[in-house]
Coordinates of C-alpha atoms in Angstrom, one line a residue:
M361 CA 95.0 158.0 82.5
T362 CA 92.1 160.2 81.8
E363 CA 89.6 161.9 84.2
Y364 CA 86.1 163.1 83.3
A365 CA 83.5 165.7 85.2
L366 CA 81.1 167.2 82.2
D367 CA 78.6 169.9 82.4
G368 CA 76.3 170.9 79.7
K369 CA 74.1 169.3 77.3
F370 CA 76.5 165.9 76.6
A371 CA 76.4 165.6 80.6
E372 CA 73.0 165.7 80.2
Y373 CA 72.5 163.3 77.7
I374 CA 74.7 160.8 79.6
E375 CA 72.7 161.3 83.2
I376 CA 69.3 160.3 81.1
I377 CA 70.9 157.5 79.2
T378 CA 72.6 156.2 82.4
N379 CA 69.1 156.9 84.7
R380 CA 66.9 155.5 82.2
Q381 CA 68.8 152.4 80.7
L382 CA 72.7 151.4 81.8
L383 CA 70.8 151.1 85.4
D384 CA 68.0 148.8 84.6
T385 CA 68.9 146.0 86.1
E386 CA 65.9 143.8 84.8
L387 CA 66.7 145.0 81.3
W388 CA 70.4 143.4 82.0
E389 CA 69.1 140.4 83.5
K390 CA 67.1 139.6 80.1
C391 CA 70.0 140.3 78.0
V392 CA 72.1 137.5 80.3
N393 CA 69.2 135.3 80.3
V394 CA 68.9 134.6 76.3
F395 CA 72.5 133.0 76.6
S396 CA 70.6 129.9 78.5
S397 CA 67.8 129.9 76.4
G398 CA 68.7 128.8 72.5
I399 CA 66.0 131.4 72.0
D400 CA 67.8 132.6 69.0
N401 CA 68.0 129.1 67.0
A402 CA 64.3 129.7 66.6
D403 CA 64.6 132.8 63.9
A404 CA 68.2 132.8 63.4
G405 CA 68.5 135.6 65.5
W406 CA 70.9 138.0 66.9
R407 CA 69.4 138.9 70.6
G408 CA 73.1 137.9 71.7
E409 CA 74.1 141.5 70.6
F410 CA 72.5 142.7 73.2
W411 CA 74.3 142.0 76.2
G412 CA 78.0 142.6 74.3
K413 CA 76.8 146.3 72.9
M414 CA 75.2 147.8 75.7
M415 CA 78.3 146.5 78.0
R416 CA 80.6 148.0 75.3
G417 CA 78.6 151.6 75.4
A418 CA 78.3 151.1 79.1
C419 CA 81.9 150.7 79.9
L420 CA 82.6 154.0 77.7
I421 CA 79.9 156.0 79.4
Y422 CA 81.3 154.6 82.9
S423 CA 84.6 156.3 81.4
V424 CA 83.5 159.3 81.6
N425 CA 80.9 160.0 84.4
R426 CA 82.9 157.4 87.1
S427 CA 79.3 156.4 88.4
E428 CA 79.8 153.9 91.2
R429 CA 75.9 152.9 91.2
L430 CA 76.8 152.0 87.3
Y431 CA 79.8 150.4 87.9
S432 CA 77.9 147.8 90.4
V433 CA 74.9 147.3 88.0
L434 CA 77.5 146.5 85.3
T435 CA 79.9 143.9 87.5
N436 CA 76.3 142.2 88.4
A437 CA 75.9 141.8 84.7
V438 CA 79.2 140.7 83.6
E439 CA 78.8 137.7 87.0
G440 CA 75.8 137.1 85.3
L441 CA 77.0 136.2 81.9
L442 CA 79.8 134.2 83.4
K443 CA 77.6 132.0 84.8
K444 CA 76.1 130.9 81.4
Q445 CA 79.5 129.7 80.1
T446 CA 79.5 125.8 79.7
E447 CA 82.3 123.9 80.6
D448 CA 83.7 123.9 76.8
G449 CA 83.8 127.4 77.3
R450 CA 81.1 128.6 74.3
I451 CA 78.7 131.7 75.4
S452 CA 75.6 131.6 72.8
T453 CA 72.6 131.8 72.6
Y454 CA 72.2 129.5 70.2
R455 CA 72.5 125.8 71.0
A456 CA 75.5 123.6 71.0
D457 CA 73.6 121.3 68.5
N458 CA 72.8 123.9 66.1
E459 CA 75.2 126.5 65.9
F460 CA 77.5 128.7 63.9
Y461 CA 75.1 130.2 61.7
G462 CA 72.6 133.3 61.3
W463 CA 74.1 135.6 63.7
D464 CA 75.8 133.1 66.0
M465 CA 79.2 134.3 65.1
W466 CA 78.3 138.3 65.4
S467 CA 76.7 137.5 69.0
R468 CA 80.1 135.9 69.8
K469 CA 81.8 138.9 68.6
Y470 CA 79.7 140.9 71.0
V471 CA 80.5 138.8 74.1
M472 CA 84.5 139.0 73.1
T473 CA 83.8 143.2 73.2
G474 CA 81.4 143.5 76.2
L475 CA 83.7 141.2 78.4
Q476 CA 87.3 143.5 77.2
H477 CA 85.4 146.9 77.4
Y478 CA 84.5 145.5 81.5
C479 CA 88.5 144.6 81.5
D480 CA 89.2 148.4 80.7
I481 CA 87.2 149.3 84.2
C482 CA 87.7 146.8 86.3
S483 CA 89.3 147.4 89.7
D484 CA 89.2 144.1 90.9
G485 CA 91.9 142.1 90.2
E486 CA 90.7 138.7 91.1
L487 CA 87.5 139.5 88.8
K488 CA 89.6 140.5 85.9
A489 CA 91.4 137.5 85.8
R490 CA 88.5 135.1 86.0
V491 CA 86.9 137.3 82.8
M492 CA 89.9 137.2 81.1
T493 CA 89.9 133.2 81.6
A494 CA 86.1 132.8 80.5
L495 CA 87.0 135.3 77.3
R496 CA 89.8 133.5 76.3
A497 CA 88.1 130.0 76.6
H498 CA 85.4 131.7 74.6
A499 CA 87.8 132.4 71.6
D500 CA 89.1 129.3 71.6
Y501 CA 86.0 127.4 71.3
I502 CA 85.4 129.0 68.1
I503 CA 89.1 128.1 66.9
R504 CA 88.7 124.8 67.6
N505 CA 85.6 125.1 65.3
I506 CA 86.1 127.5 62.3
G507 CA 89.2 127.8 60.1
K508 CA 91.3 126.1 57.6
G509 CA 89.9 122.5 57.7
K510 CA 87.0 123.2 59.2
K511 CA 84.0 125.7 59.3
N512 CA 84.9 128.5 56.9
I513 CA 84.3 131.8 59.4
L514 CA 82.5 133.2 55.6
D515 CA 79.9 130.6 55.8
T516 CA 79.0 131.0 60.0
G517 CA 76.5 133.7 58.8
E518 CA 74.1 133.7 55.6
F519 CA 73.4 137.4 55.2
W520 CA 75.5 139.7 53.7
G521 CA 78.4 137.5 52.3
G522 CA 79.4 137.0 56.0
V523 CA 81.0 139.9 57.1
N524 CA 79.1 140.1 59.9
S525 CA 80.8 137.0 60.8
A526 CA 84.6 138.2 59.9
S527 CA 83.6 141.6 61.7
I528 CA 84.9 139.4 64.8
L529 CA 88.5 140.1 63.5
E530 CA 88.9 143.1 66.0
P531 CA 88.1 141.9 69.4
F532 CA 90.7 138.9 67.8
V533 CA 93.2 140.9 67.7
R534 CA 92.4 142.8 70.9
L535 CA 92.9 139.3 72.4
Y536 CA 96.2 138.8 70.7
R537 CA 97.3 142.3 72.2
D538 CA 96.4 141.9 75.8
T539 CA 97.5 138.1 76.2
K540 CA 100.3 138.0 73.3
C541 CA 99.2 134.3 72.6
E542 CA 99.8 134.0 69.0
K543 CA 96.3 131.5 68.5
Y544 CA 94.9 134.6 68.4
L545 CA 96.8 136.7 65.7
E546 CA 97.1 133.7 63.3
F547 CA 92.9 133.3 63.9
A548 CA 92.8 137.0 63.0
A549 CA 95.2 136.9 59.8
Y550 CA 92.8 133.8 58.9
I551 CA 89.8 136.1 59.2
V552 CA 92.1 139.1 57.2
E553 CA 93.1 136.3 54.3
S554 CA 89.3 135.8 53.9
G555 CA 88.9 139.3 52.5
G556 CA 85.9 139.3 54.9
C557 CA 83.4 138.6 52.7
R558 CA 82.7 135.5 50.2
D559 CA 81.2 137.7 47.4
G560 CA 84.2 139.5 46.8
N561 CA 87.4 140.5 49.3
L562 CA 86.6 144.0 51.0
I563 CA 90.4 144.6 51.5
D564 CA 90.9 144.4 47.6
C565 CA 88.1 146.5 46.8
A566 CA 89.0 149.7 49.4
L567 CA 92.8 149.0 47.7
E568 CA 91.2 150.2 44.8
G569 CA 89.5 152.7 45.3
K570 CA 86.2 151.6 44.9
A571 CA 83.4 153.1 47.4
P572 CA 81.3 151.6 49.5
F573 CA 78.7 150.9 47.8
E574 CA 80.3 149.5 44.8
F575 CA 81.4 146.8 47.3
P576 CA 79.8 142.9 46.7
E577 CA 78.0 143.7 49.8
Q578 CA 77.2 147.5 51.1
K579 CA 75.7 146.8 54.5
A580 CA 77.2 149.9 56.5
Y581 CA 77.4 148.9 59.7
E582 CA 78.8 145.2 59.5
T583 CA 82.0 146.6 56.8
M584 CA 82.6 149.6 58.9
S585 CA 83.3 147.0 61.6
F586 CA 85.3 144.9 59.2
F587 CA 87.2 147.5 58.6
E588 CA 87.6 148.7 62.4
G589 CA 89.3 145.1 62.6
V590 CA 91.5 145.5 59.8
L591 CA 93.1 148.9 61.4
A592 CA 93.5 146.7 64.5
F593 CA 95.4 144.2 62.5
Y594 CA 97.9 146.8 60.9
E595 CA 98.2 148.3 64.4
V596 CA 100.0 144.9 65.8
T597 CA 101.6 143.6 62.5
K598 CA 102.7 147.3 60.7
E599 CA 102.0 146.4 57.4
E600 CA 101.0 149.1 55.4
K601 CA 98.7 147.6 52.7
Y602 CA 96.4 147.4 55.7
L603 CA 96.8 150.4 56.8
K604 CA 96.1 152.2 53.0
A605 CA 93.2 149.8 52.3
V606 CA 91.5 151.8 56.0
C607 CA 91.9 154.8 54.8
N608 CA 90.7 154.2 51.2
F609 CA 87.8 152.9 52.4
A610 CA 87.1 156.1 55.2
Q611 CA 88.0 158.5 52.2
R612 CA 85.4 156.9 49.8
L613 CA 83.3 156.7 52.4
L614 CA 83.1 160.2 53.7
E615 CA 83.5 161.0 50.5
T616 CA 80.4 159.0 48.8
D617 CA 78.2 158.0 51.8
V618 CA 78.2 160.2 54.5
T619 CA 75.2 162.7 55.0
V620 CA 74.6 166.2 56.5
I621 CA 73.4 164.6 59.8
G622 CA 76.5 162.5 59.9
S623 CA 75.3 159.2 58.8
C624 CA 74.8 156.8 55.7
G625 CA 72.4 154.8 54.0
C626 CA 69.6 155.6 52.8
T627 CA 68.2 152.5 51.7
H628 CA 67.7 150.9 54.8
E629 CA 71.1 150.2 56.5
L630 CA 72.8 149.8 53.3
F631 CA 75.9 152.0 51.8
D632 CA 73.8 153.4 48.4
N633 CA 75.6 156.5 47.4
S634 CA 73.7 158.3 50.4
Y635 CA 75.4 161.4 49.5
Q636 CA 74.0 161.7 46.2
R637 CA 70.6 159.9 47.5
Q638 CA 70.0 162.2 50.5
T639 CA 67.7 165.3 49.4
E640 CA 65.2 161.7 47.9
Y641 CA 61.9 160.8 49.8
I642 CA 62.5 157.6 51.3
D643 CA 60.2 155.7 53.4
N644 CA 61.0 156.7 56.6
I645 CA 63.9 153.5 56.8
M646 CA 67.0 155.3 56.8
Q647 CA 70.4 156.9 58.7
E648 CA 70.2 153.8 61.1
T649 CA 71.6 155.0 64.2
C650 CA 73.8 151.4 64.6
V651 CA 75.5 153.4 61.5
T652 CA 76.2 156.6 63.1
V653 CA 77.6 154.9 66.1
T654 CA 79.7 153.0 64.3
L655 CA 80.8 155.6 62.2
M656 CA 81.7 157.5 64.8
R657 CA 83.8 154.5 66.9
F658 CA 85.6 153.6 63.0
L659 CA 86.4 157.1 62.4
S660 CA 87.7 157.9 65.7
R661 CA 89.9 154.6 66.0
L662 CA 91.3 155.7 62.4
Y663 CA 92.5 159.4 64.1
G664 CA 94.2 157.9 67.1
V665 CA 96.7 156.6 63.7
T666 CA 96.4 159.2 61.7
H667 CA 95.4 162.5 63.6
D668 CA 93.7 163.5 60.7
K669 CA 90.7 166.5 61.3
R670 CA 88.6 165.6 58.8
L671 CA 87.5 162.7 60.7
T672 CA 87.2 164.8 64.3
D673 CA 85.0 167.1 61.8
A674 CA 83.0 164.1 60.6
I675 CA 82.5 163.1 64.4
R676 CA 81.3 166.1 65.4
I677 CA 78.4 166.6 62.3
S678 CA 77.1 162.8 63.7
A679 CA 77.2 163.3 67.3
L680 CA 75.5 166.6 67.1
N681 CA 73.1 165.4 64.6
A682 CA 72.3 162.6 63.9
L683 CA 73.4 160.8 67.5
A684 CA 72.2 163.4 69.3
G685 CA 68.6 163.4 67.7
A686 CA 68.0 159.8 67.7
L687 CA 68.1 160.1 71.9
N688 CA 64.5 160.0 73.1
I689 CA 64.0 162.5 75.1
N690 CA 60.5 162.6 75.3
G691 CA 59.6 159.1 75.5
Y692 CA 57.5 159.1 72.0
E693 CA 56.2 155.6 70.8
Q694 CA 58.0 153.9 68.5
C695 CA 56.7 151.6 66.1
S696 CA 57.7 147.8 65.4
R697 CA 57.0 147.2 61.4
E698 CA 57.5 143.7 62.8
I699 CA 53.9 143.4 64.5
N700 CA 52.1 146.7 62.8
S701 CA 51.7 148.5 66.2
Y702 CA 53.0 151.3 68.2
L703 CA 55.1 150.2 71.3
P704 CA 56.5 152.7 74.2
G705 CA 59.3 154.3 73.3
M706 CA 62.8 152.9 74.3
V707 CA 65.6 155.4 75.2
F708 CA 66.9 155.5 71.6
D709 CA 65.2 156.0 68.0
S710 CA 66.4 153.6 65.6
Y711 CA 66.0 155.7 62.1
S712 CA 67.0 159.6 61.8
P713 CA 64.7 161.3 59.1
L714 CA 66.4 163.9 56.2
C715 CA 63.1 164.9 54.1
D716 CA 59.4 165.2 55.2
S717 CA 59.2 162.4 57.7
R718 CA 59.3 162.0 61.1
R719 CA 60.8 160.1 64.5
G720 CA 59.8 156.6 65.7
M721 CA 58.7 155.2 62.5
A722 CA 60.5 151.5 62.8
I723 CA 62.6 150.1 65.5
G724 CA 65.6 148.5 64.3
G725 CA 66.9 144.8 64.9
F726 CA 63.5 144.3 66.8
K727 CA 63.3 141.2 68.7
R728 CA 61.1 139.9 71.4
F729 CA 62.5 138.3 74.9
A730 CA 60.9 135.6 77.0
D731 CA 58.9 137.5 78.8
G732 CA 57.5 139.6 75.6
T733 CA 58.7 142.7 75.7
H734 CA 61.3 144.1 73.1
F735 CA 64.3 145.6 72.2
G736 CA 66.5 146.5 69.4
C737 CA 70.0 146.7 68.3
C738 CA 70.3 150.9 67.8
A739 CA 68.3 150.7 71.6
C740 CA 71.7 148.6 72.9
I741 CA 74.6 150.6 70.9
A742 CA 73.7 154.2 70.9
S743 CA 75.5 154.8 74.5
A744 CA 78.9 154.2 73.1
G745 CA 78.5 157.3 70.5
F746 CA 77.4 159.5 73.5
A747 CA 80.6 158.5 75.4
V748 CA 82.8 159.1 71.9
Y749 CA 82.2 162.3 71.5
P750 CA 83.3 163.5 75.3
L751 CA 86.1 161.2 75.3
M752 CA 87.7 162.5 71.9
S753 CA 87.3 166.4 72.9
I754 CA 90.7 166.5 74.3
S755 CA 93.3 164.1 73.3
E756 CA 97.1 163.8 73.9
C757 CA 99.4 164.1 70.8
D758 CA 103.0 164.3 70.0
N759 CA 104.4 166.8 72.2
G760 CA 101.0 167.9 74.3
F761 CA 97.6 168.2 73.5
A762 CA 94.3 168.3 70.7
V763 CA 91.2 169.8 71.6
N764 CA 89.4 168.7 69.5
Y765 CA 85.8 170.0 70.7
I766 CA 84.5 172.4 73.4
V767 CA 82.4 170.2 75.5
N768 CA 82.2 172.2 78.7
G769 CA 83.9 170.3 81.8
R770 CA 87.1 169.4 83.7
Y771 CA 89.6 166.8 81.9
K772 CA 92.2 165.4 84.2
F773 CA 95.5 163.9 82.4
V774 CA 97.8 162.1 84.6
S775 CA 100.8 160.7 82.6
A776 CA 102.8 157.8 83.8
D777 CA 104.9 159.3 86.2
G778 CA 102.1 161.1 87.9
K779 CA 102.3 164.6 86.5
E780 CA 99.0 166.2 86.7
I781 CA 97.4 168.5 83.8
I782 CA 93.6 169.6 84.2
F783 CA 92.1 171.7 81.4
T784 CA 88.7 173.1 82.5
V785 CA 86.8 174.2 79.5
S786 CA 83.7 176.6 78.7
E787 CA 82.7 178.5 75.6
K788 CA 84.6 181.3 76.4
K789 CA 88.4 179.8 77.8
I790 CA 89.9 176.7 79.1
T791 CA 91.8 176.9 82.1
L792 CA 94.8 175.2 82.8
S793 CA 95.7 173.4 86.5
M794 CA 99.1 172.7 86.6
P795 CA 100.2 171.5 90.1
G796 CA 103.4 169.7 89.4
G797 CA 104.6 173.0 87.5
S798 CA 105.2 174.5 84.7
E799 CA 105.4 172.3 81.3
Q800 CA 106.5 173.1 77.6
L801 CA 103.6 172.3 75.6
L802 CA 101.7 172.3 72.3
I803 CA 98.1 172.9 72.8
K804 CA 96.4 172.5 69.2
I805 CA 92.4 173.9 69.5
S806 CA 90.3 172.9 66.5
C807 CA 89.6 175.8 64.4
G808 CA 86.2 174.2 64.2
D809 CA 84.3 173.0 60.1
E810 CA 83.3 175.4 57.5
S811 CA 80.6 177.0 59.4
T812 CA 81.9 177.6 63.1
S813 CA 85.7 179.1 63.6
V814 CA 87.4 179.5 66.6
S815 CA 90.4 182.0 67.2
A816 CA 92.6 181.2 70.4
Y817 CA 94.6 183.6 72.6
S818 CA 96.7 183.1 75.3
D819 CA 100.0 185.3 76.3
G820 CA 103.2 184.6 75.7
K821 CA 102.5 181.7 73.5
K822 CA 103.6 181.4 70.2
T823 CA 100.3 181.2 67.5
Q824 CA 100.1 179.1 64.3
I825 CA 97.5 177.3 61.9
N826 CA 98.9 173.5 62.1
G827 CA 97.1 171.0 60.1
G828 CA 93.5 173.1 60.5
Y829 CA 93.9 173.7 64.4
T830 CA 95.2 177.3 66.0
A831 CA 98.9 175.6 67.6
L832 CA 99.7 177.4 70.9
E833 CA 103.3 176.3 71.8
G834 CA 105.0 177.3 75.1
E835 CA 105.8 176.8 78.2
W836 CA 102.6 176.5 80.2
K837 CA 102.1 177.0 84.1
D838 CA 99.1 177.0 86.7
G839 CA 96.5 179.4 85.9
D840 CA 96.7 179.7 82.7
E841 CA 94.3 180.6 80.3
I842 CA 93.3 180.1 76.7
V843 CA 90.5 182.6 75.5
L844 CA 88.2 181.3 72.9
D845 CA 86.6 183.5 70.0
V846 CA 83.9 181.1 68.4
K847 CA 82.0 182.5 65.6
R848 CA 79.2 180.6 64.2
Q849 CA 77.5 181.4 60.5
L850 CA 74.9 180.3 58.6
T851 CA 76.4 178.0 56.0
E852 CA 74.4 176.8 53.0
K853 CA 74.4 173.3 51.2
R854 CA 72.9 173.1 47.6
L855 CA 72.3 169.5 46.2
N856 CA 69.7 168.1 43.5
G857 CA 67.5 171.1 43.3
K858 CA 67.2 171.6 47.2
S859 CA 69.4 173.5 50.4
S860 CA 70.1 172.3 53.7
L861 CA 71.5 175.1 56.5
C862 CA 74.0 174.4 59.3
F863 CA 75.2 176.7 61.8
G864 CA 78.2 175.9 64.0
G865 CA 77.8 172.4 63.3
Y866 CA 74.1 172.1 63.9
V867 CA 72.0 171.1 61.1
L868 CA 68.6 173.3 60.7
A869 CA 65.5 171.8 60.0
A870 CA 61.9 172.6 59.9
D871 CA 59.6 171.2 63.0
T872 CA 56.1 171.3 61.6
A873 CA 55.0 171.7 65.1
K874 CA 57.1 174.8 65.6
S875 CA 57.1 176.3 61.9
G876 CA 54.9 177.3 58.8
Y877 CA 57.0 174.6 57.2
I878 CA 54.6 172.4 54.7
P879 CA 56.0 169.2 53.7
G880 CA 56.8 169.7 50.0
M881 CA 57.0 173.5 49.5
K882 CA 58.9 175.3 47.6
V883 CA 61.0 177.8 49.6
D884 CA 62.4 181.0 48.1
F885 CA 65.0 182.1 50.6
I886 CA 65.9 185.7 50.6
R887 CA 69.3 186.4 49.8
D888 CA 72.2 189.7 50.6
E889 CA 74.8 190.7 47.8
N890 CA 77.0 188.2 48.4
G891 CA 74.2 185.4 47.7
S892 CA 74.2 184.3 51.2
V893 CA 70.6 183.2 52.9
I894 CA 69.2 186.0 55.5
Y895 CA 68.6 185.2 59.0
K896 CA 67.6 186.3 62.4
I897 CA 69.3 184.3 65.7
K898 CA 66.3 184.2 67.9
E899 CA 65.4 182.8 71.7
P900 CA 65.9 178.9 71.8
Q901 CA 62.3 177.4 73.2
A902 CA 63.1 175.1 76.5
D903 CA 63.2 172.0 74.4
E904 CA 66.1 173.6 71.4
Q905 CA 69.7 174.3 71.5
L906 CA 69.2 177.1 68.6
R907 CA 66.4 178.3 67.3
I908 CA 66.7 180.4 63.7
A909 CA 64.2 182.6 61.7
V910 CA 65.3 182.4 57.6
M911 CA 64.1 184.9 55.5
T912 CA 61.9 184.1 52.5
V913 CA 59.9 185.1 50.3
D914 CA 57.1 184.0 52.1
G915 CA 57.8 185.6 55.6
E916 CA 60.3 183.5 58.2
L917 CA 61.1 180.2 58.3
V918 CA 61.8 178.8 61.8
L919 CA 64.2 176.8 62.0
T920 CA 65.8 174.6 64.7
D921 CA 69.1 172.1 65.5
Y922 CA 68.1 169.0 63.9
A923 CA 68.5 166.9 67.0
S924 CA 65.5 169.1 68.5
A925 CA 63.4 168.7 65.8
G926 CA 60.4 165.9 65.6
Q927 CA 60.9 164.7 69.5
D928 CA 57.3 165.1 70.0
G929 CA 57.3 162.0 67.7
K930 CA 54.4 163.2 65.4
S931 CA 56.0 166.1 63.6
I932 CA 57.5 166.2 59.9
V933 CA 61.3 166.9 60.0
S934 CA 63.3 168.0 57.1
A935 CA 67.1 168.6 56.6
W936 CA 67.0 169.2 53.4
F937 CA 64.7 171.8 51.3
I938 CA 62.7 172.3 47.8
T939 CA 65.0 175.8 46.2
D940 CA 65.6 174.7 42.6
E941 CA 69.1 176.4 43.3
K942 CA 71.5 175.4 40.5
G943 CA 74.9 173.5 41.1
E944 CA 76.0 171.7 44.1
T945 CA 78.6 172.6 47.1
K946 CA 79.5 170.3 49.8

């Protein structure tokens, strides 16, 4: 068991998300009521995903902040959903006489996912038992209607080759893990055997080493969700080919489709060789927040199996840039392309600009509730990402702990035998509290990425570089400190005649309201004798984390951290600058 008490930026983010969205009882009521209306039959809709997506994120946020008020709101939302279940077990936003098409199976997946995450935090044994009974009845209804000799899982959705429907694999594997009931594993095996897509077997594509944009269907969010299920299937079966498929998929994904801000998809929400395409101006619908969060969740789960530091480095970039930038701190209006109108801003934005565009230009997954108010897919998923990052900041590993991110706060780990180890983390040091006495431990601390280095020191501990971590090993006692020396530098990525600048994991961006940047302008950097861009660190404004002036032949160009750029919803943002520099750097 782990307890968290954060302070700093992510604590602020979580407080905003909790107060402005997750405690909104009217919103929860709307998300529950769609399950008794058959509302999604009219437009083959996905309103049925909203409750489960938001419940998953809210439960993960609760794991971080332990807000009793939040727990009460979530419990009421669960009780409300259970009342919508019919006697035969179904929970759906589609009518019983016209079901299993459109996004029905996808939405049923999120019912399962939401209930499972609530079980993780539920402290009421009687309620948890009722939730599990409802969850099993919901799954049993699906199995009675879908499978060999019945309707094919891949034919329950007309879109994206049925990949969205096949992504129900992960909650079925989890249901087997929680109940040890073989029929749930058999159903999961049936989905795996389908290959996840009626247009071609995705697992075979991964085993062949194909890049995601070369798959028969390229929808990024749904494909990553399916492979999260394949990884879960490996975790219970230990069949190595499935782990190999997932690792191949992740490797090719990071190589070809993750951009500088840590998201995928420059053609709407599709894998499209985004690494190469990210320097283009594309009409605002790119770098979807659903994709960012799903990428973070997928990589975090794979890290739990492989402990590959490249995965945590990728998550850091996503969290600090694409994800943090999607939080609509100032509440700017957002455009619905469906009705060609600007609407009151939701807590999260749906798309993140890379080149000369602005925020709030479209609402992803836009749907109306019966009362005329609106919601969207990105708005209900994003809270999960803001929990993933702090939940991964310190993780248990063989013989000790890995400090993956310096996220200020207090982390208490309690072992099965009741021993406590408490980490108090700040930018300057980590202090250990060990009420139970001293203990022999390995503590690994991330050395950062190409634009950050972290040195760690503690008296009497053996220091070595271990798999990209600074590893401190020895006997630790109450009050021991690890002194941190964090050094950041400006780094430049060159691609397609453009440059992007990063500082300590933060992508730097121009904001036309804050600097003299003109969209489409050519930028001639002044460089030192080593070819590095010359810069000065300036005092950030109140709404910024970083403010850096880079030297150009036309004077200073003031840049800010990407997440802080464009937060008025009006100014133009760019993370790439035309330089005509030759060559490519990663």
